[in-house]
């Protein structure tokens, strides 16, 4: 019997005879489909955000840096401006004031934030969850708003001085510290403490309560539990929050301005004074570059600490 081949036609199947020894035709490979679209290189997608970043941030910073090394007499690039600014007593006082205020505020925020976070996380009381949520809301408040509230309470004509004069009949109240460095310190601690509490509350929420129960069953008191169980777990969050607060306190401008502390000159206030009040733009740019360098260094430290803390 002669083998046959079967071909399909539309609506029917036809058998075509094939001679002996004839091989069946090889299956035809499907034709090539449409050419795949070439993928866009990744660097092309990076161009728009890099361009926006360069125009909005890097270019102004480059202008500040250029102005800081360009004297007004047009003598070319020179570091004489840096030497003059560094040699001035005003700059050294501003740098010292900035550093000690930032460090003092950070220490105060760490201590107060740790205590408040402990109470919110481990001491049950009505409204505890609402207070924890309020901490998140507080982070969105502008710094001058907190300073304004402190002025209403402790200002020269504030509530505290008004109550004192009403009770004692004195012509003036005793509270005049807001216009001193201590007033700036209080305002910064008040405003920046929630920035320490937030990572602490997140760390406390992940703490195994079984460790606390075991330590308590073994006779450990509250102070020992905090020192040996809670504090080691909270150290990464404390380091991350403290680093962030230190950076922000270093660049704080609104609090110092709104307290009216005329004798308190920080680096941001010195930039404002040189640029706006004295029209000495090269000196203002020098101070700004120094402030930026310190801020970037501390921010790099903050990122390292945050990465290690998993924040």
Coordinates of C-alpha atoms in Angstrom, one line a residue:
X1 CA 0.0 0.0 0.0
X2 CA 1.3 3.4 -1.0
X3 CA 1.9 5.8 2.0
X4 CA 0.0 9.0 1.7
X5 CA 0.3 12.5 3.2
X6 CA -2.6 14.3 4.7
X7 CA -3.0 18.0 4.1
X8 CA -5.5 20.2 5.8
X9 CA -7.7 22.5 3.8
X10 CA -10.3 24.9 4.9
X11 CA -13.3 22.9 6.1
X12 CA -11.9 19.5 4.9
X13 CA -8.9 17.1 5.1
X14 CA -7.4 15.8 1.8
X15 CA -5.1 12.8 1.5
X16 CA -2.3 13.2 -1.1
X17 CA -0.6 10.0 -2.4
X18 CA 3.1 9.8 -1.9
X19 CA 5.5 7.5 -3.9
X20 CA 7.5 4.9 -2.1
X21 CA 10.8 6.2 -0.7
X22 CA 9.5 9.8 -0.7
X23 CA 10.3 11.5 2.7
X24 CA 7.7 13.4 4.5
X25 CA 8.4 17.2 4.1
X26 CA 10.1 18.7 7.1
X27 CA 8.1 20.8 9.4
X28 CA 8.4 24.5 8.5
X29 CA 9.7 26.6 11.3
X30 CA 7.5 29.6 12.1
X31 CA 8.7 32.8 10.5
X32 CA 10.4 35.4 12.6
X33 CA 8.0 37.6 14.5
X34 CA 8.2 41.4 14.7
X35 CA 11.5 42.7 15.9
X36 CA 11.6 43.3 19.7
X37 CA 11.8 46.9 20.7
X38 CA 15.1 48.0 22.0
X39 CA 15.2 48.8 25.7
X40 CA 16.1 52.3 26.7
X41 CA 19.4 52.5 28.7
X42 CA 19.0 53.1 32.4
X43 CA 21.1 56.2 32.3
X44 CA 18.6 57.9 30.0
X45 CA 15.9 57.6 32.6
X46 CA 18.3 59.1 35.1
X47 CA 18.9 62.3 33.1
X48 CA 15.6 64.2 34.0
X49 CA 15.9 63.9 37.8
X50 CA 19.7 64.6 37.6
X51 CA 19.0 67.7 35.5
X52 CA 16.4 69.0 37.9
X53 CA 18.6 68.3 40.8
X54 CA 21.5 70.1 39.1
X55 CA 19.5 73.2 38.2
X56 CA 17.6 73.5 41.5
X57 CA 20.3 72.5 44.0
X58 CA 23.7 71.9 42.7
X59 CA 24.0 75.0 40.5
X60 CA 23.0 77.4 43.4
X61 CA 25.5 75.6 45.7
X62 CA 28.2 75.9 43.0
X63 CA 27.5 79.7 42.8
X64 CA 27.9 79.9 46.6
X65 CA 31.1 78.1 46.5
X66 CA 32.4 80.2 43.6
X67 CA 31.4 83.4 45.5
X68 CA 33.3 82.2 48.6
X69 CA 36.6 82.1 46.7
X70 CA 36.1 85.2 44.6
X71 CA 36.9 88.5 46.3
X72 CA 34.9 91.6 45.4
X73 CA 38.0 93.2 43.8
X74 CA 37.9 90.5 41.1
X75 CA 41.4 89.3 41.8
X76 CA 40.6 85.7 40.8
X77 CA 40.3 82.7 42.9
X78 CA 41.6 83.2 46.4
X79 CA 41.3 81.6 49.8
X80 CA 41.9 84.9 51.6
X81 CA 38.2 85.3 52.3
X82 CA 38.3 82.0 54.3
X83 CA 41.4 83.2 56.2
X84 CA 39.7 86.5 57.1
X85 CA 36.5 84.9 58.2
X86 CA 38.2 82.2 60.2
X87 CA 40.3 84.9 61.9
X88 CA 37.3 86.9 63.0
X89 CA 36.1 86.6 66.5
X90 CA 32.4 86.8 65.4
X91 CA 32.8 83.6 63.3
X92 CA 34.5 81.8 66.1
X93 CA 31.8 82.8 68.6
X94 CA 29.1 81.8 66.2
X95 CA 30.7 78.4 65.6
X96 CA 31.1 77.8 69.3
X97 CA 27.6 78.8 70.0
X98 CA 26.2 76.6 67.2
X99 CA 28.1 73.6 68.4
X100 CA 27.3 73.8 72.1
X101 CA 23.6 74.6 71.4
X102 CA 23.4 71.6 69.0
X103 CA 25.1 69.2 71.3
X104 CA 23.2 70.5 74.4
X105 CA 19.9 70.2 72.6
X106 CA 20.7 66.7 71.3
X107 CA 21.6 65.5 74.8
X108 CA 18.4 67.0 76.2
X109 CA 16.3 65.5 73.5
X110 CA 17.9 62.0 74.0
X111 CA 17.3 62.1 77.8
X112 CA 13.7 63.5 77.6
X113 CA 12.8 61.5 74.5
X114 CA 14.0 58.2 76.1
X115 CA 12.0 58.8 79.3
X116 CA 8.8 59.8 77.5
X117 CA 9.1 56.9 75.1
X118 CA 9.5 54.5 78.0
X119 CA 6.3 55.9 79.6
X120 CA 4.3 55.7 76.4
X121 CA 5.5 52.2 75.5
X122 CA 5.6 50.4 78.8
X123 CA 3.3 52.3 81.2
X124 CA -0.4 51.6 80.4
X125 CA -2.6 54.7 80.8
X126 CA -5.7 56.0 79.1
X127 CA -5.0 57.7 75.8
X128 CA -1.6 56.2 75.4
X129 CA -2.2 55.3 71.8
X130 CA -3.5 58.8 71.1
X131 CA -0.4 60.3 72.6
X132 CA 1.8 58.1 70.4
X133 CA -0.1 59.2 67.3
X134 CA 0.3 62.8 68.4
X135 CA 4.0 62.4 68.3
X136 CA 3.8 61.6 64.6
X137 CA 1.6 64.7 64.1
X138 CA 4.0 66.9 66.1
X139 CA 6.8 66.1 63.6
X140 CA 4.9 68.1 61.0
X141 CA 4.7 71.3 63.1
X142 CA 7.0 74.2 62.0
X143 CA 9.7 75.1 64.5
X144 CA 8.6 78.8 64.8
X145 CA 5.1 77.6 66.0
X146 CA 6.7 76.0 69.1
X147 CA 8.8 79.1 69.7
X148 CA 5.7 81.3 69.5
X149 CA 3.9 79.1 72.0
X150 CA 6.8 79.4 74.4
X151 CA 6.7 83.2 74.0
X152 CA 3.0 83.2 74.9
X153 CA 3.9 81.3 78.1
X154 CA 7.3 82.6 79.2
X155 CA 7.7 85.8 77.2
X156 CA 8.1 89.2 78.8
X157 CA 4.4 89.8 78.6
X158 CA 3.5 86.1 78.7
X159 CA 1.2 84.1 80.9
X160 CA 3.8 83.2 83.5
X161 CA 4.9 86.7 84.0
X162 CA 1.3 88.0 84.0
X163 CA 0.3 85.5 86.7
X164 CA 3.4 86.5 88.8
X165 CA 2.6 90.2 88.6
X166 CA -1.1 89.5 89.4
X167 CA -0.2 87.5 92.5
X168 CA 2.7 89.5 93.8
X169 CA 1.8 93.0 92.6
X170 CA 5.3 93.4 91.1
X171 CA 5.9 95.6 88.1
X172 CA 7.7 92.8 86.2
X173 CA 7.8 89.1 86.2
X174 CA 10.9 86.9 86.7
X175 CA 10.9 85.0 83.4
X176 CA 13.2 86.6 80.9
X177 CA 15.3 83.6 79.8
X178 CA 13.8 83.1 76.4
X179 CA 16.0 85.8 74.9
X180 CA 19.1 84.0 76.2
X181 CA 20.9 80.9 75.0
X182 CA 19.0 78.9 77.6
X183 CA 15.7 80.0 76.0
X184 CA 16.9 78.8 72.6
X185 CA 18.0 75.5 74.2
X186 CA 14.6 75.0 75.8
X187 CA 12.8 75.7 72.5
X188 CA 15.0 73.3 70.5
X189 CA 14.6 70.5 73.1
X190 CA 10.9 71.1 73.0
X191 CA 10.7 70.9 69.3
X192 CA 13.2 68.2 68.5
X193 CA 12.4 65.7 71.2
X194 CA 9.7 63.9 69.1
X195 CA 12.3 63.2 66.5
X196 CA 14.1 61.0 69.1
X197 CA 10.8 59.5 70.4
X198 CA 9.7 58.3 67.0
X199 CA 12.5 55.8 66.3
X200 CA 12.4 54.8 70.0
X201 CA 8.8 53.9 69.9
X202 CA 9.3 51.9 66.8
X203 CA 12.2 50.0 68.5
X204 CA 10.1 49.4 71.7
X205 CA 7.3 48.0 69.6
X206 CA 9.6 45.3 68.3
X207 CA 11.0 44.4 71.8
X208 CA 10.1 40.9 73.0
X209 CA 8.1 41.4 76.1
X210 CA 9.0 37.9 77.2
X211 CA 12.5 39.2 78.1
X212 CA 10.9 41.8 80.4
X213 CA 8.8 39.1 82.1
X214 CA 11.7 36.8 82.6
X215 CA 13.9 39.6 84.1
X216 CA 11.1 40.6 86.4
X217 CA 10.5 37.0 87.5
X218 CA 14.2 36.7 88.4
X219 CA 13.9 39.7 90.7
X220 CA 15.2 42.5 88.6
X221 CA 13.8 45.9 89.4
X222 CA 12.6 48.5 86.9
X223 CA 15.9 50.4 86.8
X224 CA 17.9 47.2 86.2
X225 CA 15.4 46.1 83.5
X226 CA 15.8 49.4 81.8
X227 CA 19.6 49.4 82.0
X228 CA 20.2 45.7 81.1
X229 CA 17.3 44.8 78.8
X230 CA 15.6 47.9 77.3
X231 CA 18.6 50.2 76.9
X232 CA 20.8 47.8 74.8
X233 CA 17.8 47.3 72.4
X234 CA 17.2 51.1 72.2
X235 CA 20.8 52.2 71.6
X236 CA 20.6 52.0 67.7
X237 CA 17.4 54.0 67.7
X238 CA 18.9 56.5 70.1
X239 CA 22.0 56.9 67.9
X240 CA 19.9 57.4 64.8
X241 CA 17.6 59.9 66.4
X242 CA 20.4 61.7 68.1
X243 CA 22.3 62.0 64.9
X244 CA 19.3 63.4 63.1
X245 CA 18.6 65.9 65.8
X246 CA 22.2 67.1 65.9
X247 CA 22.1 67.8 62.1
X248 CA 18.8 69.7 62.4
X249 CA 19.9 71.7 65.4
X250 CA 23.1 72.7 63.7
X251 CA 21.1 74.3 60.9
X252 CA 18.2 75.7 62.9
X253 CA 17.3 79.3 62.1
X254 CA 13.7 79.9 62.9
X255 CA 13.9 79.1 66.6
X256 CA 16.8 81.5 67.1
X257 CA 15.1 84.2 65.1
X258 CA 11.7 84.0 66.8
X259 CA 13.0 83.9 70.4
X260 CA 14.5 87.3 69.8
X261 CA 17.8 86.3 71.3
X262 CA 19.9 89.1 70.0
X263 CA 23.1 88.0 71.7
X264 CA 22.8 84.4 70.3
X265 CA 24.5 84.2 67.0
X266 CA 24.7 80.8 65.3
X267 CA 26.2 80.0 61.9
X268 CA 22.8 80.3 60.1
X269 CA 22.1 83.6 61.9
X270 CA 25.6 84.8 60.9
X271 CA 24.9 84.0 57.2
X272 CA 21.7 86.0 57.5
X273 CA 23.5 88.9 59.1
X274 CA 26.3 89.0 56.6
X275 CA 24.1 88.7 53.6
X276 CA 21.0 90.7 54.5
X277 CA 22.1 93.2 57.1
X278 CA 25.7 93.9 56.0
X279 CA 25.5 93.0 52.3
X280 CA 28.8 91.2 52.6
X281 CA 27.9 88.3 50.3
X282 CA 31.4 86.8 50.0
X283 CA 31.7 86.4 53.8
X284 CA 28.2 85.1 54.0
X285 CA 29.1 82.5 51.3
X286 CA 32.2 81.4 53.3
X287 CA 30.1 80.9 56.4
X288 CA 27.5 79.0 54.4
X289 CA 30.1 76.7 52.9
X290 CA 31.5 75.9 56.3
X291 CA 28.0 75.2 57.6
X292 CA 27.2 73.0 54.6
X293 CA 30.5 71.0 55.1
X294 CA 29.7 70.4 58.8
X295 CA 26.1 69.4 57.9
X296 CA 27.1 67.0 55.2
X297 CA 29.6 65.4 57.5
X298 CA 27.1 64.9 60.2
X299 CA 24.5 63.7 57.8
X300 CA 26.9 61.1 56.5
X301 CA 27.4 60.0 60.1
X302 CA 23.6 59.9 60.5
X303 CA 23.2 57.7 57.4
X304 CA 25.8 55.3 58.6
X305 CA 24.2 55.0 62.1
X306 CA 20.7 54.7 60.6
X307 CA 21.9 51.9 58.2
X308 CA 23.5 50.0 61.1
X309 CA 20.4 50.5 63.2
X310 CA 18.0 49.5 60.5
X311 CA 16.1 52.7 60.8

